[in-house]
Coordinates of C-alpha atoms in Angstrom, one line a residue:
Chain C
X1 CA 27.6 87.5 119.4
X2 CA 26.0 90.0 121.5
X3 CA 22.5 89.4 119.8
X4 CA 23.4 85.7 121.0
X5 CA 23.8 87.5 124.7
X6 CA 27.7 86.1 124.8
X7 CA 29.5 87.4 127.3
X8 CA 32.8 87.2 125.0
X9 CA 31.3 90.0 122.8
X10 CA 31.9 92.4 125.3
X11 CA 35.8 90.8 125.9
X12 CA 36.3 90.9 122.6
X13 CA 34.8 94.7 122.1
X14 CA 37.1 96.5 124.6
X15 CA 39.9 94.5 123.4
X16 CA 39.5 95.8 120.1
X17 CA 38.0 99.4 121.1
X18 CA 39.3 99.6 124.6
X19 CA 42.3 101.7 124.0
X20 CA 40.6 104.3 121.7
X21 CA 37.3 104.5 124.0
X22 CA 40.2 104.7 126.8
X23 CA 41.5 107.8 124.8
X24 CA 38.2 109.6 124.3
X25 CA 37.0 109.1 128.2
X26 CA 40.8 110.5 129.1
X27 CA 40.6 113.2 127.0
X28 CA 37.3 114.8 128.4
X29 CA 37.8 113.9 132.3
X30 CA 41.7 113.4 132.4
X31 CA 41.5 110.2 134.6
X32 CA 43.1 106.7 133.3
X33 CA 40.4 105.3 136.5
X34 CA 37.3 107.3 134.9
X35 CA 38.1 106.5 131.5
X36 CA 38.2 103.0 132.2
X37 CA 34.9 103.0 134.4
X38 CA 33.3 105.1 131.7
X39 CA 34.1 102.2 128.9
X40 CA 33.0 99.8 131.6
X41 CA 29.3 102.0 131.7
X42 CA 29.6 102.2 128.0
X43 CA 30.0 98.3 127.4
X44 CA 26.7 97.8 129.8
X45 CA 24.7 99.6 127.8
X46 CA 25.8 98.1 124.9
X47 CA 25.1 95.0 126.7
X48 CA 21.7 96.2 127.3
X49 CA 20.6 98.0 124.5
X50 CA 21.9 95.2 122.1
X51 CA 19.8 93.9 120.8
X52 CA 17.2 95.3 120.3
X53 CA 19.2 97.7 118.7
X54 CA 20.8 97.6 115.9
X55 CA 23.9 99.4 114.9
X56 CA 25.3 100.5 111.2
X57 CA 28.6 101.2 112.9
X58 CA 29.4 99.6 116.2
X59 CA 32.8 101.1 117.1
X60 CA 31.2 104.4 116.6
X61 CA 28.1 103.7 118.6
X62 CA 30.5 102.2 121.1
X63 CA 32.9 105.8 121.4
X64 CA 29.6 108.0 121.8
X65 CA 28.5 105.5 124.4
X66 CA 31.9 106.2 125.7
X67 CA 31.8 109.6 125.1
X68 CA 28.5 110.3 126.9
X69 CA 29.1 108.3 130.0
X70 CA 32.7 110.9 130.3
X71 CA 30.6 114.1 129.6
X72 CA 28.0 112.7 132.3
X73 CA 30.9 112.1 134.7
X74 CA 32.4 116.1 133.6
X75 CA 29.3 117.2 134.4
X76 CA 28.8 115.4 137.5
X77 CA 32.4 116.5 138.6
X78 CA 31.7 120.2 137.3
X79 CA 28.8 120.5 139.4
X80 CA 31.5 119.8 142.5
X81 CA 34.4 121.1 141.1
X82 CA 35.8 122.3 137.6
X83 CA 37.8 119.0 135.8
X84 CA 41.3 119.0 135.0
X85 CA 40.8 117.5 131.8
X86 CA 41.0 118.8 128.2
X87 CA 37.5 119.8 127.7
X88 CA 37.6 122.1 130.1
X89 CA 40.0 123.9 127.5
X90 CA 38.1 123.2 124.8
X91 CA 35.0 124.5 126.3
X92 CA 37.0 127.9 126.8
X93 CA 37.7 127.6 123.0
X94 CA 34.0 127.3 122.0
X95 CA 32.6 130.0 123.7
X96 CA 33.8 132.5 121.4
X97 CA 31.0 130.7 119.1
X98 CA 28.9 130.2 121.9
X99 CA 29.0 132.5 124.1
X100 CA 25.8 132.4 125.8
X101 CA 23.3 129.7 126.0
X102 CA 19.9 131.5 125.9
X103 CA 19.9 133.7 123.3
X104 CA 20.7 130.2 120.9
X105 CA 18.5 128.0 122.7
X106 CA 16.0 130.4 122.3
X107 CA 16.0 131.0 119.0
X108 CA 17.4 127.6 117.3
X109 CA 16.2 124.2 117.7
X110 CA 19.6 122.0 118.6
X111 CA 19.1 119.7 116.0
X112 CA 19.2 122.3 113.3
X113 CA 22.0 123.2 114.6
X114 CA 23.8 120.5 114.6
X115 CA 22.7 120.0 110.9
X116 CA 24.4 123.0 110.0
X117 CA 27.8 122.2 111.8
X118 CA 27.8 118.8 110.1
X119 CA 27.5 120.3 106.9
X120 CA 30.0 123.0 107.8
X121 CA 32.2 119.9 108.2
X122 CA 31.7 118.5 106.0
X123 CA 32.8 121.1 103.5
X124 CA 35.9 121.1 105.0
X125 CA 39.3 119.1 103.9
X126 CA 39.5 115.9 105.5
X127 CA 42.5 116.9 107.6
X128 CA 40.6 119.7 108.7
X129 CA 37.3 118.2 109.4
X130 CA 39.6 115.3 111.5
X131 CA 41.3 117.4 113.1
X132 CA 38.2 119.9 114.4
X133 CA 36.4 116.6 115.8
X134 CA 39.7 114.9 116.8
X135 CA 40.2 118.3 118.9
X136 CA 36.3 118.7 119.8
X137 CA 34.9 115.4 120.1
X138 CA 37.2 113.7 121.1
X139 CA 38.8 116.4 123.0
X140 CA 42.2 115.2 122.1
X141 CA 45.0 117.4 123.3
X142 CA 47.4 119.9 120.7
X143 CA 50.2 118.0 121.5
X144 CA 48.2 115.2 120.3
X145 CA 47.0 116.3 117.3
X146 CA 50.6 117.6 116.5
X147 CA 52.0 114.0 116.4
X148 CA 49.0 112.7 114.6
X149 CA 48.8 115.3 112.3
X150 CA 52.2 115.7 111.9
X151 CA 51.6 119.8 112.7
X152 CA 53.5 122.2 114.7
X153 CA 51.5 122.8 117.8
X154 CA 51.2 126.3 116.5
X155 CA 50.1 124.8 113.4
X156 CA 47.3 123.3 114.6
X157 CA 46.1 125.8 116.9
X158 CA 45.8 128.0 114.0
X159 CA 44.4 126.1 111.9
X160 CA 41.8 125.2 114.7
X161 CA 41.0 129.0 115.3
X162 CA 40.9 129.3 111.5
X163 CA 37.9 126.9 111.5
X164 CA 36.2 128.1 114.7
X165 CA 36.1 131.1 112.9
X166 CA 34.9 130.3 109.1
X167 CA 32.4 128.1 111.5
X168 CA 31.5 131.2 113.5
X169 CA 31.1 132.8 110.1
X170 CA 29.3 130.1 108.3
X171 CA 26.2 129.8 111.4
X172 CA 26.0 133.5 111.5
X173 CA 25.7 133.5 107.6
X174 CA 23.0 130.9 108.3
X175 CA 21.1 132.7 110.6
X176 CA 21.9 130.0 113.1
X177 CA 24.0 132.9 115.8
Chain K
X1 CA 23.3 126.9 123.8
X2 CA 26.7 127.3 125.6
X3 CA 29.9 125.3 124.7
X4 CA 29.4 122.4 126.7
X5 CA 26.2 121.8 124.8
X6 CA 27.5 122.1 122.0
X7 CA 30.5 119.6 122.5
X8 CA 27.8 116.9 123.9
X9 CA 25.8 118.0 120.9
X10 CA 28.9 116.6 118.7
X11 CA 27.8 113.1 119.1
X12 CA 25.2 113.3 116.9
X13 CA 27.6 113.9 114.3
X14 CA 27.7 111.1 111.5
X15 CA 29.5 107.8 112.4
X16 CA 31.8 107.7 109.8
X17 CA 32.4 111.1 109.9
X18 CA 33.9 110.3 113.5
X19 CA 35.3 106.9 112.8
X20 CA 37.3 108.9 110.1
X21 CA 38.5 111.2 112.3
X22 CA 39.3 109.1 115.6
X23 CA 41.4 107.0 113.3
X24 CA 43.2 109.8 111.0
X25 CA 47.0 109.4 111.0
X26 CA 48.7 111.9 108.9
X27 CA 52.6 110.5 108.7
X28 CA 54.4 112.8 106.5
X29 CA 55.4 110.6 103.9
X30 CA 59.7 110.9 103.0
X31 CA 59.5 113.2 99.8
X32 CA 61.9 112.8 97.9
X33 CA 63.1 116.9 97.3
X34 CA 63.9 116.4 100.9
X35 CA 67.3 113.8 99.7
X36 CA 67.7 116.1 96.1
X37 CA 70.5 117.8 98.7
X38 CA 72.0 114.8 99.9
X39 CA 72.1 112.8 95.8
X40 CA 73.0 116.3 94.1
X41 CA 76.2 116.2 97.2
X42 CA 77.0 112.7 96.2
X43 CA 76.9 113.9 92.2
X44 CA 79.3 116.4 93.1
X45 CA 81.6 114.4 95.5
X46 CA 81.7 111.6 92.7
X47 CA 82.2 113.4 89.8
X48 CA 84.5 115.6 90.9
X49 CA 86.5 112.6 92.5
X50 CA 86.2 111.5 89.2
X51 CA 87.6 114.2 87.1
X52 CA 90.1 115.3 89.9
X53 CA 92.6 113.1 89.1
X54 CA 93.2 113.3 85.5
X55 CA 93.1 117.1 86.3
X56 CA 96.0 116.6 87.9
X57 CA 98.3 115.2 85.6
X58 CA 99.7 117.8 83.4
X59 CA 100.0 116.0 80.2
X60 CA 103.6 116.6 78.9
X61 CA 104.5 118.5 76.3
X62 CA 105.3 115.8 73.5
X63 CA 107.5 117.1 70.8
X64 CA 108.6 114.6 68.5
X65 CA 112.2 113.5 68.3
X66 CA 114.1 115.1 65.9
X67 CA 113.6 113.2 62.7
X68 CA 116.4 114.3 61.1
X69 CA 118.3 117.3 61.8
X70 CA 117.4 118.7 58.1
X71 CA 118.1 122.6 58.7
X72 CA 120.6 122.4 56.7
X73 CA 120.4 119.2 55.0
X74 CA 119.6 119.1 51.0
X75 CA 120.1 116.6 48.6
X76 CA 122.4 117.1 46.1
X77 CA 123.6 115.0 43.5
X78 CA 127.5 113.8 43.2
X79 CA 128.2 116.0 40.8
X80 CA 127.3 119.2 42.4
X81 CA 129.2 117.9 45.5
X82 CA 132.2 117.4 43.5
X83 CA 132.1 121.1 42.4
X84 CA 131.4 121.9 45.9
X85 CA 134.1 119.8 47.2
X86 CA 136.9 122.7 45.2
X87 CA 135.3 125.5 47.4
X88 CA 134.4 123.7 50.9
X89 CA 137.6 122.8 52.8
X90 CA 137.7 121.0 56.0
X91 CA 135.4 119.4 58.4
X92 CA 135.7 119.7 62.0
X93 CA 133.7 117.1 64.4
X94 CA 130.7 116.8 62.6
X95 CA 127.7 115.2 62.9
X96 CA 125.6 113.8 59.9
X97 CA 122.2 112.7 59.8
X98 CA 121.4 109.9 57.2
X99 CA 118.5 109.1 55.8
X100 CA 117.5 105.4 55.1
X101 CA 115.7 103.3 53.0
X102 CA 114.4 99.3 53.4
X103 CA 115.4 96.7 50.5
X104 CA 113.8 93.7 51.2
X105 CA 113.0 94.3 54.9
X106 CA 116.4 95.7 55.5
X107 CA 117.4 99.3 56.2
X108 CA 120.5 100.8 55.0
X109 CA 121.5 103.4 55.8
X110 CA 125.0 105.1 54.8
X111 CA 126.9 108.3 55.1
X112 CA 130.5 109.1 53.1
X113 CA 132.5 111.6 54.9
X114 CA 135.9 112.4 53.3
X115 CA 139.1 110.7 54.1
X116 CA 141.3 112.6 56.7
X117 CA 143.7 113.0 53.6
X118 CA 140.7 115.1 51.5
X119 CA 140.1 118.6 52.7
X120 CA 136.9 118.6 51.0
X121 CA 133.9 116.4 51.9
X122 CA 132.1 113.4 49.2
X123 CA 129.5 111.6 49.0
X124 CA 129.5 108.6 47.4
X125 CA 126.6 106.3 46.1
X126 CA 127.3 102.8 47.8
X127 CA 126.3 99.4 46.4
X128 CA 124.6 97.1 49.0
X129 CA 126.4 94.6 49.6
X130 CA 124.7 92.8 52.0
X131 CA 123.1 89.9 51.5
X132 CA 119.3 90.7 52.3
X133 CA 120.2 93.4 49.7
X134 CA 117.8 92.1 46.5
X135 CA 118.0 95.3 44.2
X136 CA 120.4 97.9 44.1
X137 CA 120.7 100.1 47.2
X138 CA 118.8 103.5 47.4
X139 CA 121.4 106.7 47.0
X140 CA 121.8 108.1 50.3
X141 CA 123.5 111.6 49.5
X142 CA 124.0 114.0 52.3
X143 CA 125.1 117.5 51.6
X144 CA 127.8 118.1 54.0
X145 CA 128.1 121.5 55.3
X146 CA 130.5 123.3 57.7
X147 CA 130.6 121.6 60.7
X148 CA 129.3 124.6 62.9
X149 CA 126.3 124.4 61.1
X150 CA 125.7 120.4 61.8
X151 CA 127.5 120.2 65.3
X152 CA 125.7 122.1 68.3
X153 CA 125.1 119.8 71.4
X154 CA 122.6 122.6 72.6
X155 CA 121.0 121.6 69.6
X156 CA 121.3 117.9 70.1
X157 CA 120.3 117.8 73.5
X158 CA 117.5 120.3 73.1
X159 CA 115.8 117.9 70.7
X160 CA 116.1 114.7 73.3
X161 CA 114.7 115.9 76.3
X162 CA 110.7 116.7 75.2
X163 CA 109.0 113.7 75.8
X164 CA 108.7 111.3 79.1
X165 CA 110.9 108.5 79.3
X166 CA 109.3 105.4 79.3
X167 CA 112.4 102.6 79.9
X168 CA 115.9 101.7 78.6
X169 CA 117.3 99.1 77.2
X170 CA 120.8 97.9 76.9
X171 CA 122.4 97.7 74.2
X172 CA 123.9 94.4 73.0
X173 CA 127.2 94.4 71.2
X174 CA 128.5 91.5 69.4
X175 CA 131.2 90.6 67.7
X176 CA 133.5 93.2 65.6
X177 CA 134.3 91.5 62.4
X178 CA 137.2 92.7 59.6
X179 CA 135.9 90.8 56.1
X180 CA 137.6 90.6 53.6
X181 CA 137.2 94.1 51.4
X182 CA 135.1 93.4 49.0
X183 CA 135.2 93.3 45.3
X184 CA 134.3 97.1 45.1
X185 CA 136.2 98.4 48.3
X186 CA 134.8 101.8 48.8
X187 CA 136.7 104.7 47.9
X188 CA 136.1 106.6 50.6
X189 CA 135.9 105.9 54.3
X190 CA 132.2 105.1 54.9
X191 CA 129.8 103.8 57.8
X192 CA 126.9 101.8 57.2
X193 CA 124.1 100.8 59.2
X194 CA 121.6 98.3 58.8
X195 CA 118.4 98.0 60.8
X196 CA 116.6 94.7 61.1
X197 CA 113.9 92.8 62.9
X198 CA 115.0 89.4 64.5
X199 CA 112.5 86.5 63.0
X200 CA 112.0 83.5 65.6
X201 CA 113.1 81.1 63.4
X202 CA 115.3 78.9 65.2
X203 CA 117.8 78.8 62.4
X204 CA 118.2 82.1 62.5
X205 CA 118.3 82.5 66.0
X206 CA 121.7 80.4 66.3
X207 CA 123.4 82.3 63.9
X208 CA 122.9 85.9 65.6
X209 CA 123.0 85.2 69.2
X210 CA 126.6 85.1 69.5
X211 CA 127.1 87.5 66.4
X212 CA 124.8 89.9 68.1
X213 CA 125.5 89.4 71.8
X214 CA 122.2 88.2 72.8
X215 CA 122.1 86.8 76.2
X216 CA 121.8 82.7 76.0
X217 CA 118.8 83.3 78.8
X218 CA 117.4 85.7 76.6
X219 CA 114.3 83.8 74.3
X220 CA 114.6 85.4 71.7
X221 CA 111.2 83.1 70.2
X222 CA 109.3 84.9 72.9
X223 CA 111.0 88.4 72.3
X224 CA 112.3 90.6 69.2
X225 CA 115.1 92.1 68.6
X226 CA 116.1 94.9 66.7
X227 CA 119.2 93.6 65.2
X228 CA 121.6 96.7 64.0
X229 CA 124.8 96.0 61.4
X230 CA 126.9 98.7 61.6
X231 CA 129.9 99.1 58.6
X232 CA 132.7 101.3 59.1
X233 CA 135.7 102.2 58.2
X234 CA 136.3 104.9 61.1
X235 CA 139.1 104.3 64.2
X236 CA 137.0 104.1 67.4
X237 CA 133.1 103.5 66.2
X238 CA 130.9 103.2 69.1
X239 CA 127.2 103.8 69.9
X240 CA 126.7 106.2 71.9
X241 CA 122.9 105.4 72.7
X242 CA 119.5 105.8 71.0
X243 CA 115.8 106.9 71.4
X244 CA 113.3 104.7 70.0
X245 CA 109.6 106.6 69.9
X246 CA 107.0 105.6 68.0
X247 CA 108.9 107.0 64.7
X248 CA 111.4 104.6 64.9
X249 CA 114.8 104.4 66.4
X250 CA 117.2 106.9 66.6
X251 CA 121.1 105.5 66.7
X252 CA 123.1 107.3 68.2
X253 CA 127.0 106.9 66.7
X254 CA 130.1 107.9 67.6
X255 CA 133.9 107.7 65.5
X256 CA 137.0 109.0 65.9
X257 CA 138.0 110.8 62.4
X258 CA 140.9 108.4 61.5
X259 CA 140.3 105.7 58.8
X260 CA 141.0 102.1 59.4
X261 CA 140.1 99.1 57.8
X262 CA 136.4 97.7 57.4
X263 CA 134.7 96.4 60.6
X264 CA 131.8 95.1 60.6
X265 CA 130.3 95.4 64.5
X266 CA 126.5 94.3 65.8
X267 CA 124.4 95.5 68.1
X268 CA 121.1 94.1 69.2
X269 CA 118.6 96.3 71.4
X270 CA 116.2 93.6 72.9
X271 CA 112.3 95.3 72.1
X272 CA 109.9 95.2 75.5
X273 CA 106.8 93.7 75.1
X274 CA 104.3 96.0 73.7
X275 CA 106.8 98.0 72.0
X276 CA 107.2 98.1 68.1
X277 CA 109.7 99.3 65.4
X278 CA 109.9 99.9 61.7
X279 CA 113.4 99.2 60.7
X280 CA 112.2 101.8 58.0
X281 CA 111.4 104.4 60.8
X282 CA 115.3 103.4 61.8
X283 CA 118.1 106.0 61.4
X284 CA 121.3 106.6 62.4
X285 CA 123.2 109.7 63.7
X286 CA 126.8 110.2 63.3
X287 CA 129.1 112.0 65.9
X288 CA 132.9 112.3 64.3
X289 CA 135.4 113.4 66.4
X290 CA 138.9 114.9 66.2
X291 CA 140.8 113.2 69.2
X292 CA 140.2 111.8 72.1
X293 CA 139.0 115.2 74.1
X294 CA 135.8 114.8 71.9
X295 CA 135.4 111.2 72.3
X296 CA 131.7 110.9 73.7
X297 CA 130.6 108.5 76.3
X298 CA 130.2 105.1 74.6
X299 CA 130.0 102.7 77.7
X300 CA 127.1 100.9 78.2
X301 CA 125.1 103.0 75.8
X302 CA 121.1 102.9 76.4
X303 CA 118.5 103.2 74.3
X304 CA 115.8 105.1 75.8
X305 CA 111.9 104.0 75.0
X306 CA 109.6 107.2 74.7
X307 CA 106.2 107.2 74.5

């Protein structure tokens, strides 16, 4: 439908996505009115980039759409002021991997990087691997992953420092820290 | 790289990789070790509700009617009581146990004690007379000893009170009849007792409802009755009561020791459904008493049903 340039497609998309791309945009900027202008952004370009473009998995392309149009806005706001969202939390979490961003940037190439953390994933358990990208992609709050993981909030905080920590271990092992 | 970098970095991770995880749902599924407390509680509750009750009843001890009070009873032929009969001198109240024997479906069962003119005690072998009799009668001898060594209530009653009772019945009494002697008149003062089953044959159910005292309401084609002849030649017979268990009835009978002419008296002890009897199982016990101080209670005797 949307190679067809029907308007529907794009009804039909956030009625089917909406809520989950809702979730992700909340997550990072912790704003029901952001979240929805970000899936609004996020449907545009999916209005304009399809076609020509063609994707494998649309409701994935559709949350990173999503995802990126909330981490331009957490920027955007960060510049102003620090966000009151989850990924502000997050971020505190992930600098004891990344501490600093020159020394990395320096030496590693991002994509290599990223290479490495995917296979680090991966390698994981499914529950883990979910719940590491639940908590750091989609910067879903511990309560959260408690219900949906059906963890103690302990539980899954350890667990989560348990994998920041093999991960820590794994790039450093890897020459990548 | 810092952490914010590294979190926008994230979306380049694989599609399905994220669409996994977006969508993961880990419901903890109901195990079923988490109920093995609640069903192992239920076992226990049932099973012990189960078992509870019959723990409960004490099962009584069941000791078996006397079958015949045979401490001292031996058999012994006339002759040997006849040289007995020099040494052993009177009887006081006694109480004699008799054995019995079926002819043709018909117990008899008899006991001779001496006159009140003879000091010394007899037993006699009796011709059946009656007329179910087909062969000759089966020799009921009885030794007779003294009479401490027959008569102890605390022996009578400590053998009656073991098992449960399940029901009495009345005792029927019909008519008492004086026949004519017959042709062999016994030579000493005897009682007999004959046990029998009541058939529902409707000829034979005129001619012993008013000999026996059966109720007219009483059917007796539905219901059996244990039909009881007794023969004696002692003032004052009565019965006394009964047990019937699941050896066989146990007559109690009761007589004054004074000799009279022959009467011939019926009983008939209606049978409650479910319950059976041999008329072979069937005795009678004799009670003989001196004068009226000993004269046991006789009204409206019972016959009481054990289990």
């Amino acid at each position: 439908m949307l190679n067809n340039r029907d308007e529907q497609a794009l009804e039909e998309s956030a009625q089917m996505y909406g809520a989950l791309c809702r979730s992700v945009a909340r997550n990072i900027l912790g704003s029901d009115e952001d979240a929805e202008e970000c899936l609004n952004d996020a449907l545009l370009t999916v209005w304009n980039a399809i076609p020509p473009a063609k994707p494998s998995n649309f409701s994935a392309y559709l949350l990173k759409l999503v995802r990126n149009a909330a981490f331009d806005r957490y920027k955007a706001r960060r510049r102003e002021k620090r966000g009151g969202g989850q990924t502000a939390q997050a971020l505190d979490e992930l600098t004891e991997i990344f501490p600093s961003s020159e020394n990395v940037e320096q030496e590693l190439e991002q994509r290599e990087l990223m290479q490495a953390v995917t296979g680090f994933l991966q390698s994981l358990p499914e529950k883990q691997r979910s719940l590491f990208i639940c908590r750091y992609w989609q910067s879903a709050a511990i309560a959260e992953l408690s219900a949906r993981f059906d963890m103690s909030e302990s539980n899954v905080k350890v667990t989560l420092a348990r994998i920041r920590k093999r991960l820590q271990k794994y790039l450093r092992e890897e020459g990548l820290l | 790289m810092n952490a914010e970098r590294f979190m926008e970095l994230m979306n380049t991770l694989p599609d399905d990789m994220i669409v996994t995880a977006v969508h993961a749902e880990y419901r903890r599924r109901p195990k079923l070790i988490r109920f093995l407390p609640a069903v192992t509680a239920c076992l226990v509750i049932g099973i012990f509700a189960a078992v509870y009750p019959k723990l409960r009843i004490q099962t009584p001890e069941i000791t078996e009617p006397p079958a015949a009070i045979d401490t001292t009873e031996t058999t012994i032929t006339t002759t040997e009581l006849s040289n007995r009969s020099e040494t052993q001198t009177s009887i006081a109240p006694i109480r004699q146990t008799v054995s019995s024997a079926t002819v043709a479906g018909n117990t008899t069962a008899s006991v001779t004690v001496p006159a009140a003119e003879t000091d010394a005690p007899a037993i006699t072998e009796l011709p059946e007379t009656s007329a179910h009799t087909e062969t000759e009668p089966p020799v009921i001898t009885t030794e007779l000893t003294d009479a401490t060594n027959l008569v102890s209530d605390t022996e009578s009653e400590a053998t009656h009170t073991v098992v449960q009772v399940k029901k009495a019945v009345q005792i029927w009494k019909g008519v008492d009849m004086r026949p004519e002697l017959a042709s062999d008149p016994m030579s000493e003062p005897q009682i007999r007792c004959r046990f029998w089953l009541s058939e529902p044959d409707m000829d034979m159910i005129d001619g012993i409802r008013n000999q026996y005292g059966i109720p007219a309401e009483f059917d007796l084609t539905q219901t059996q009755c244990l039909l009881i002849q007794l023969e004696t030649e002692y003032a004052d017979t009565a019965v006394t009561g009964g047990t019937l268990t699941t050896d066989g009835l146990r007559l109690y009978v009761a007589c004054r020791n004074q000799k009279e002419p022959l009467t011939d008296m019926h009983f008939a002890v209606p049978l409650p459904e479910g319950i059976t009897v041999d008329p072979e199982n069937c005795r009678a016990e004799y009670q003989i008493y001196e004068d009226e101080s000993g004269k046991p209670k006789t009204k409206n005797p019972l016959i009481e049903i054990y289990e």
